[in-house]
PDB file of C-alpha atoms and ligand atoms in Angstrom:
ATOM      1  CA  MET A   1     -32.796 164.495  98.615  1.00 65.00           C
ATOM      2  CA  ASN A   2     -32.047 161.129  97.045  1.00 73.00           C
ATOM      3  CA  MET A   3     -34.441 158.873  98.893  1.00 82.00           C
ATOM      4  CA  MET A   4     -34.239 155.133  98.319  1.00 92.00           C
ATOM      5  CA  LEU A   5     -37.259 152.900  98.571  1.00 94.00           C
ATOM      6  CA  SER A   6     -36.735 149.222  99.163  1.00 97.00           C
ATOM      7  CA  GLU A   7     -37.759 146.866  96.365  1.00 97.00           C
ATOM      8  CA  HIS A   8     -40.872 145.969  98.342  1.00 97.00           C
ATOM      9  CA  GLU A   9     -41.802 149.612  99.076  1.00 96.00           C
ATOM     10  CA  SER A  10     -41.292 150.637  95.468  1.00 96.00           C
ATOM     11  CA  LEU A  11     -43.458 147.852  94.059  1.00 96.00           C
ATOM     12  CA  ALA A  12     -46.093 148.320  96.775  1.00 95.00           C
ATOM     13  CA  PHE A  13     -46.310 152.016  95.852  1.00 95.00           C
ATOM     14  CA  ILE A  14     -46.636 151.334  92.120  1.00 96.00           C
ATOM     15  CA  SER A  15     -49.056 148.421  92.478  1.00 95.00           C
ATOM     16  CA  GLY A  16     -51.141 150.384  95.008  1.00 94.00           C
ATOM     17  CA  ARG A  17     -52.101 153.021  92.428  1.00 96.00           C
ATOM     18  CA  ARG A  18     -55.718 152.711  91.336  1.00 97.00           C
ATOM     19  CA  SER A  19     -57.956 154.705  89.055  1.00 97.00           C
ATOM     20  CA  VAL A  20     -60.649 156.445  91.077  1.00 98.00           C
ATOM     21  CA  PHE A  21     -63.830 157.028  89.104  1.00 97.00           C
ATOM     22  CA  PRO A  22     -66.117 160.059  89.603  1.00 97.00           C
ATOM     23  CA  LYS A  23     -68.855 158.121  91.408  1.00 96.00           C
ATOM     24  CA  GLU A  24     -66.297 157.181  94.075  1.00 97.00           C
ATOM     25  CA  LEU A  25     -65.141 160.736  94.779  1.00 97.00           C
ATOM     26  CA  GLU A  26     -65.765 162.463  98.113  1.00 96.00           C
ATOM     27  CA  ASP A  27     -67.459 165.853  98.418  1.00 95.00           C
ATOM     28  CA  GLU A  28     -64.466 167.932  99.516  1.00 96.00           C
ATOM     29  CA  GLU A  29     -62.883 170.020  96.736  1.00 96.00           C
ATOM     30  CA  VAL A  30     -59.312 169.692  95.526  1.00 98.00           C
ATOM     31  CA  ASN A  31     -57.920 173.225  95.401  1.00 97.00           C
ATOM     32  CA  ARG A  32     -55.673 174.932  92.891  1.00 97.00           C
ATOM     33  CA  ASP A  33     -52.561 174.636  95.049  1.00 98.00           C
ATOM     34  CA  GLU A  34     -53.051 170.873  95.348  1.00 98.00           C
ATOM     35  CA  ILE A  35     -53.510 170.539  91.586  1.00 98.00           C
ATOM     36  CA  MET A  36     -50.243 172.425  91.016  1.00 98.00           C
ATOM     37  CA  ARG A  37     -48.520 170.107  93.494  1.00 98.00           C
ATOM     38  CA  LEU A  38     -50.006 167.120  91.692  1.00 98.00           C
ATOM     39  CA  LEU A  39     -48.799 168.303  88.278  1.00 98.00           C
ATOM     40  CA  GLU A  40     -45.303 168.897  89.674  1.00 98.00           C
ATOM     41  CA  ALA A  41     -44.814 165.122  89.298  1.00 98.00           C
ATOM     42  CA  ALA A  42     -45.049 165.447  85.496  1.00 98.00           C
ATOM     43  CA  ARG A  43     -41.781 167.439  85.419  1.00 98.00           C
ATOM     44  CA  TRP A  44     -39.745 164.355  86.135  1.00 98.00           C
ATOM     45  CA  ALA A  45     -40.928 162.142  83.299  1.00 98.00           C
ATOM     46  CA  PRO A  46     -38.386 160.781  80.797  1.00 98.00           C
ATOM     47  CA  THR A  47     -38.335 162.812  77.579  1.00 98.00           C
ATOM     48  CA  HIS A  48     -36.254 162.271  74.439  1.00 97.00           C
ATOM     49  CA  LYS A  49     -33.980 165.318  73.896  1.00 97.00           C
ATOM     50  CA  VAL A  50     -35.728 166.824  76.936  1.00 97.00           C
ATOM     51  CA  THR A  51     -38.429 168.384  74.801  1.00 97.00           C
ATOM     52  CA  GLU A  52     -40.868 168.103  77.775  1.00 98.00           C
ATOM     53  CA  PRO A  53     -43.894 167.834  75.460  1.00 98.00           C
ATOM     54  CA  TRP A  54     -46.614 167.493  78.146  1.00 98.00           C
ATOM     55  CA  ARG A  55     -49.078 170.321  78.713  1.00 98.00           C
ATOM     56  CA  PHE A  56     -52.090 170.391  80.988  1.00 98.00           C
ATOM     57  CA  VAL A  57     -55.184 172.570  80.717  1.00 98.00           C
ATOM     58  CA  VAL A  58     -57.033 172.652  84.020  1.00 98.00           C
ATOM     59  CA  VAL A  59     -60.775 173.148  83.666  1.00 98.00           C
ATOM     60  CA  GLN A  60     -62.450 174.047  86.966  1.00 97.00           C
ATOM     61  CA  GLY A  61     -65.023 176.372  88.510  1.00 96.00           C
ATOM     62  CA  GLU A  62     -66.901 178.464  85.945  1.00 97.00           C
ATOM     63  CA  ALA A  63     -64.903 176.915  83.102  1.00 98.00           C
ATOM     64  CA  LEU A  64     -66.226 173.510  84.155  1.00 97.00           C
ATOM     65  CA  THR A  65     -69.793 174.851  83.948  1.00 96.00           C
ATOM     66  CA  GLU A  66     -68.971 176.212  80.499  1.00 97.00           C
ATOM     67  CA  PHE A  67     -67.521 172.851  79.488  1.00 97.00           C
ATOM     68  CA  ARG A  68     -70.758 171.152  80.615  1.00 96.00           C
ATOM     69  CA  ASP A  69     -72.688 173.209  78.037  1.00 95.00           C
ATOM     70  CA  ILE A  70     -70.107 172.527  75.352  1.00 96.00           C
ATOM     71  CA  ILE A  71     -70.077 168.782  75.884  1.00 95.00           C
ATOM     72  CA  GLU A  72     -73.885 168.647  75.848  1.00 93.00           C
ATOM     73  CA  LYS A  73     -73.863 170.244  72.390  1.00 93.00           C
ATOM     74  CA  VAL A  74     -71.074 167.912  71.235  1.00 92.00           C
ATOM     75  CA  ILE A  75     -73.014 164.827  72.362  1.00 90.00           C
ATOM     76  CA  ILE A  76     -76.182 166.032  70.633  1.00 90.00           C
ATOM     77  CA  GLU A  77     -74.250 166.827  67.466  1.00 87.00           C
ATOM     78  CA  LYS A  78     -72.450 163.481  67.376  1.00 80.00           C
ATOM     79  CA  GLY A  79     -75.580 161.504  68.262  1.00 75.00           C
ATOM     80  CA  LEU A  80     -73.386 158.958  70.015  1.00 57.00           C
ATOM     81  CA  GLY A  81     -73.848 155.221  69.523  1.00 67.00           C
ATOM     82  CA  LYS A  82     -76.561 152.920  70.785  1.00 71.00           C
ATOM     83  CA  ASP A  83     -77.530 154.726  74.008  1.00 74.00           C
ATOM     84  CA  PRO A  84     -80.267 157.393  73.907  1.00 85.00           C
ATOM     85  CA  ILE A  85     -78.730 160.889  73.811  1.00 89.00           C
ATOM     86  CA  GLU A  86     -80.451 161.957  77.059  1.00 90.00           C
ATOM     87  CA  GLU A  87     -78.852 159.000  78.867  1.00 90.00           C
ATOM     88  CA  LYS A  88     -75.436 159.823  77.464  1.00 90.00           C
ATOM     89  CA  ILE A  89     -75.775 163.465  78.542  1.00 93.00           C
ATOM     90  CA  ALA A  90     -77.019 162.498  82.018  1.00 93.00           C
ATOM     91  CA  CYS A  91     -74.135 160.038  82.413  1.00 93.00           C
ATOM     92  CA  THR A  92     -71.560 162.653  81.390  1.00 93.00           C
ATOM     93  CA  PHE A  93     -73.101 165.300  83.652  1.00 95.00           C
ATOM     94  CA  SER A  94     -73.159 162.912  86.613  1.00 95.00           C
ATOM     95  CA  LYS A  95     -69.378 162.553  86.227  1.00 96.00           C
ATOM     96  CA  LEU A  96     -68.702 166.266  85.710  1.00 96.00           C
ATOM     97  CA  ASP A  97     -70.831 167.135  88.734  1.00 96.00           C
ATOM     98  CA  ARG A  98     -68.620 165.022  90.982  1.00 97.00           C
ATOM     99  CA  VAL A  99     -65.196 166.280  89.943  1.00 98.00           C
ATOM    100  CA  SER A 100     -63.189 169.226  91.295  1.00 98.00           C
ATOM    101  CA  ALA A 101     -61.439 169.675  87.978  1.00 98.00           C
ATOM    102  CA  LEU A 102     -60.947 168.159  84.578  1.00 98.00           C
ATOM    103  CA  ILE A 103     -57.407 168.258  83.288  1.00 98.00           C
ATOM    104  CA  ALA A 104     -56.875 168.025  79.548  1.00 98.00           C
ATOM    105  CA  ILE A 105     -53.715 166.048  78.736  1.00 98.00           C
ATOM    106  CA  VAL A 106     -51.983 167.607  75.770  1.00 98.00           C
ATOM    107  CA  MET A 107     -48.860 166.748  73.805  1.00 98.00           C
ATOM    108  CA  LYS A 108     -47.181 169.881  72.421  1.00 98.00           C
ATOM    109  CA  ARG A 109     -45.125 169.167  69.321  1.00 95.00           C
ATOM    110  CA  ASP A 110     -41.499 170.264  69.445  1.00 91.00           C
ATOM    111  CA  ASP A 111     -41.057 173.390  67.243  1.00 91.00           C
ATOM    112  CA  ARG A 112     -38.182 171.789  65.377  1.00 93.00           C
ATOM    113  CA  GLU A 113     -39.872 168.367  65.211  1.00 94.00           C
ATOM    114  CA  ARG A 114     -36.647 166.707  66.317  1.00 94.00           C
ATOM    115  CA  ILE A 115     -38.507 163.719  67.786  1.00 94.00           C
ATOM    116  CA  PRO A 116     -41.051 161.433  66.086  1.00 97.00           C
ATOM    117  CA  GLU A 117     -44.527 162.452  67.160  1.00 97.00           C
ATOM    118  CA  GLU A 118     -45.324 159.125  68.817  1.00 97.00           C
ATOM    119  CA  GLU A 119     -42.289 159.479  71.081  1.00 98.00           C
ATOM    120  CA  GLU A 120     -43.649 162.810  72.280  1.00 98.00           C
ATOM    121  CA  GLN A 121     -46.960 161.080  73.029  1.00 98.00           C
ATOM    122  CA  TRP A 122     -45.158 158.330  74.942  1.00 98.00           C
ATOM    123  CA  ALA A 123     -43.256 160.912  77.012  1.00 98.00           C
ATOM    124  CA  THR A 124     -46.559 162.640  77.786  1.00 98.00           C
ATOM    125  CA  ALA A 125     -48.044 159.299  78.868  1.00 98.00           C
ATOM    126  CA  CYS A 126     -45.044 158.829  81.178  1.00 98.00           C
ATOM    127  CA  ALA A 127     -45.776 162.269  82.663  1.00 99.00           C
ATOM    128  CA  VAL A 128     -49.398 161.291  83.221  1.00 98.00           C
ATOM    129  CA  GLN A 129     -48.356 158.111  84.986  1.00 98.00           C
ATOM    130  CA  ASN A 130     -46.098 160.155  87.307  1.00 98.00           C
ATOM    131  CA  VAL A 131     -49.110 162.322  88.120  1.00 98.00           C
ATOM    132  CA  GLN A 132     -51.359 159.309  88.695  1.00 98.00           C
ATOM    133  CA  LEU A 133     -48.797 157.770  91.036  1.00 98.00           C
ATOM    134  CA  HIS A 134     -48.330 161.017  92.965  1.00 98.00           C
ATOM    135  CA  ALA A 135     -52.074 161.592  93.387  1.00 98.00           C
ATOM    136  CA  LYS A 136     -52.499 159.194  96.270  1.00 94.00           C
ATOM    137  CA  SER A 137     -50.009 161.073  98.455  1.00 95.00           C
ATOM    138  CA  LEU A 138     -52.197 164.183  98.076  1.00 97.00           C
ATOM    139  CA  SER A 139     -55.487 162.302  98.748  1.00 96.00           C
ATOM    140  CA  ILE A 140     -56.478 163.061  95.186  1.00 98.00           C
ATOM    141  CA  GLY A 141     -58.458 160.572  93.169  1.00 98.00           C
ATOM    142  CA  CYS A 142     -58.080 160.548  89.407  1.00 97.00           C
ATOM    143  CA  TYR A 143     -58.560 158.491  86.310  1.00 97.00           C
ATOM    144  CA  TRP A 144     -57.519 158.914  82.696  1.00 98.00           C
ATOM    145  CA  SER A 145     -60.437 159.092  80.273  1.00 97.00           C
ATOM    146  CA  THR A 146     -60.252 159.318  76.524  1.00 95.00           C
ATOM    147  CA  GLY A 147     -63.953 160.173  76.160  1.00 84.00           C
ATOM    148  CA  ALA A 148     -65.676 163.557  76.530  1.00 73.00           C
ATOM    149  CA  GLY A 149     -65.263 165.048  73.059  1.00 86.00           C
ATOM    150  CA  ARG A 150     -61.486 164.724  72.963  1.00 88.00           C
ATOM    151  CA  GLU A 151     -61.142 165.334  69.221  1.00 90.00           C
ATOM    152  CA  HIS A 152     -64.039 167.719  68.705  1.00 92.00           C
ATOM    153  CA  SER A 153     -63.117 171.128  67.242  1.00 94.00           C
ATOM    154  CA  THR A 154     -65.310 173.038  69.744  1.00 95.00           C
ATOM    155  CA  VAL A 155     -63.594 171.303  72.648  1.00 97.00           C
ATOM    156  CA  ARG A 156     -60.190 171.974  71.103  1.00 97.00           C
ATOM    157  CA  SER A 157     -60.888 175.671  70.667  1.00 97.00           C
ATOM    158  CA  PHE A 158     -62.345 175.895  74.211  1.00 97.00           C
ATOM    159  CA  LEU A 159     -59.008 174.530  75.473  1.00 98.00           C
ATOM    160  CA  GLY A 160     -57.053 176.901  73.216  1.00 98.00           C
ATOM    161  CA  LEU A 161     -55.212 174.107  71.422  1.00 97.00           C
ATOM    162  CA  ALA A 162     -52.994 174.758  68.416  1.00 96.00           C
ATOM    163  CA  GLU A 163     -53.461 172.638  65.309  1.00 95.00           C
ATOM    164  CA  THR A 164     -50.482 170.404  66.057  1.00 95.00           C
ATOM    165  CA  ASP A 165     -51.353 169.915  69.744  1.00 97.00           C
ATOM    166  CA  PHE A 166     -52.465 166.355  70.384  1.00 97.00           C
ATOM    167  CA  HIS A 167     -55.225 165.948  72.954  1.00 97.00           C
ATOM    168  CA  MET A 168     -54.580 162.667  74.776  1.00 98.00           C
ATOM    169  CA  GLY A 169     -57.666 162.717  76.978  1.00 97.00           C
ATOM    170  CA  TRP A 170     -58.585 163.908  80.456  1.00 98.00           C
ATOM    171  CA  LEU A 171     -57.746 163.381  84.063  1.00 98.00           C
ATOM    172  CA  PHE A 172     -60.922 163.519  86.133  1.00 98.00           C
ATOM    173  CA  ILE A 173     -59.851 164.965  89.475  1.00 98.00           C
ATOM    174  CA  GLY A 174     -61.468 164.907  92.911  1.00 98.00           C
ATOM    175  CA  ARG A 175     -60.946 164.149  96.580  1.00 98.00           C
ATOM    176  CA  TYR A 176     -60.367 160.548  97.566  1.00 97.00           C
ATOM    177  CA  SER A 177     -58.644 159.241 100.666  1.00 92.00           C
ATOM    178  CA  ALA A 178     -59.920 155.677 101.133  1.00 92.00           C
ATOM    179  CA  GLU A 179     -58.124 152.493 100.070  1.00 91.00           C
ATOM    180  CA  LYS A 180     -59.194 150.912  96.791  1.00 92.00           C
ATOM    181  CA  ARG A 181     -59.034 147.201  96.069  1.00 90.00           C
ATOM    182  CA  LEU A 182     -57.717 145.720  92.847  1.00 90.00           C
ATOM    183  CA  ILE A 183     -60.773 144.599  90.853  1.00 89.00           C
ATOM    184  CA  LYS A 184     -59.050 142.202  88.498  1.00 93.00           C
ATOM    185  CA  GLU A 185     -55.817 140.335  89.153  1.00 95.00           C
ATOM    186  CA  ARG A 186     -52.995 141.234  86.750  1.00 96.00           C
ATOM    187  CA  ARG A 187     -51.036 138.855  84.593  1.00 97.00           C
ATOM    188  CA  PRO A 188     -47.712 137.668  86.022  1.00 98.00           C
ATOM    189  CA  VAL A 189     -44.454 138.991  84.575  1.00 98.00           C
ATOM    190  CA  SER A 190     -43.736 135.639  82.879  1.00 98.00           C
ATOM    191  CA  ASP A 191     -46.889 136.134  80.751  1.00 98.00           C
ATOM    192  CA  TYR A 192     -45.779 139.404  79.210  1.00 98.00           C
ATOM    193  CA  THR A 193     -42.033 138.836  78.944  1.00 98.00           C
ATOM    194  CA  LYS A 194     -40.140 136.854  76.346  1.00 98.00           C
ATOM    195  CA  TRP A 195     -36.489 135.976  76.768  1.00 98.00           C
ATOM    196  CA  LEU A 196     -34.180 135.457  73.808  1.00 98.00           C
TER     197      LEU A 196
HETATM  198  C1  FMN B   1     -54.767 155.795  77.791  1.00 55.90           C
HETATM  199  C2  FMN B   1     -55.861 155.410  78.765  1.00 55.90           C
HETATM  200  C3  FMN B   1     -57.169 155.734  78.464  1.00 55.90           C
HETATM  201  C4  FMN B   1     -58.203 155.416  79.343  1.00 55.90           C
HETATM  202  N1  FMN B   1     -59.494 155.762  79.012  1.00 55.90           N
HETATM  203  C5  FMN B   1     -60.501 155.407  79.828  1.00 55.90           C
HETATM  204  C6  FMN B   1     -61.836 155.756  79.501  1.00 55.90           C
HETATM  205  O1  FMN B   1     -62.112 156.398  78.491  1.00 55.90           O
HETATM  206  N2  FMN B   1     -62.812 155.366  80.346  1.00 55.90           N
HETATM  207  C7  FMN B   1     -62.541 154.659  81.499  1.00 55.90           C
HETATM  208  O2  FMN B   1     -63.471 154.313  82.231  1.00 55.90           O
HETATM  209  N3  FMN B   1     -61.266 154.376  81.872  1.00 55.90           N
HETATM  210  C8  FMN B   1     -60.253 154.725  81.058  1.00 55.90           C
HETATM  211  N4  FMN B   1     -58.966 154.431  81.415  1.00 55.90           N
HETATM  212  C9  FMN B   1     -58.670 153.910  82.784  1.00 55.90           C
HETATM  213  C10 FMN B   1     -58.820 152.429  82.876  1.00 55.90           C
HETATM  214  O3  FMN B   1     -60.188 152.121  82.954  1.00 55.90           O
HETATM  215  C11 FMN B   1     -58.124 151.905  84.146  1.00 55.90           C
HETATM  216  O4  FMN B   1     -56.760 152.192  84.099  1.00 55.90           O
HETATM  217  C12 FMN B   1     -58.367 150.408  84.272  1.00 55.90           C
HETATM  218  O5  FMN B   1     -59.685 150.203  84.663  1.00 55.90           O
HETATM  219  C13 FMN B   1     -57.445 149.727  85.243  1.00 55.90           C
HETATM  220  O6  FMN B   1     -57.644 150.219  86.547  1.00 55.90           O
HETATM  221  P1  FMN B   1     -56.446 150.839  87.391  1.00 55.90           P
HETATM  222  O7  FMN B   1     -56.030 152.127  86.722  1.00 55.90           O
HETATM  223  O8  FMN B   1     -57.018 151.068  88.776  1.00 55.90           O
HETATM  224  O9  FMN B   1     -55.321 149.853  87.435  1.00 55.90           O
HETATM  225  C14 FMN B   1     -57.909 154.735  80.565  1.00 55.90           C
HETATM  226  C15 FMN B   1     -56.578 154.408  80.857  1.00 55.90           C
HETATM  227  C16 FMN B   1     -55.567 154.735  79.974  1.00 55.90           C
HETATM  228  C17 FMN B   1     -54.140 154.376  80.314  1.00 55.90           C
END
């Protein structure tokens, strides 16, 4: 099916996407089938030489409980920043307790390294944006986070990442069906475009 959206429909769909943060999520779970349907959108991202470098590791159920313990240890070990450790742990737990799943976003390097690494990261980011755009149609709320021990070796081994896999962060996933308003107006196209 080659469905055409009008210019207005297309832009309304893209501009209507919003990050949904854990505190905004509803109680109903997002099930495995819905997560598979959500990730289907990644398939259609642009990819140089069609290397399809995106991988997703879905952490849910008991694995999410296990991850909670891991991240607590990681926070204690890192002794993060200016906030007291207990506050940082409580803040992280409050997010994890509200999600149905955490999805690790991973770039898998092409075996033959035909493409510069950053291009594989860009293709993976395109795949993530497809997923974020598709989420609304499934009443799934999500946001991309680069926190939560992304580069830590314990987190990497929990996810089963190979040395050359690049962990690009997490999608925090949960149920959300309400409308969200734009918090901050965006710059007009003339501000970010230069004509030669
Ligand atoms: C690569 C990337 C990393 C992000 N990391 C975080 C993060 O660590 N924490 C966070 O609160 N939001 C993060 N965000 C989401 C932004 O906060 C969000 O996109 C921004 O607030 C704009 O809102 P919108 O997505 O509804 O347009 C990230 C977004 C991107 C693209």
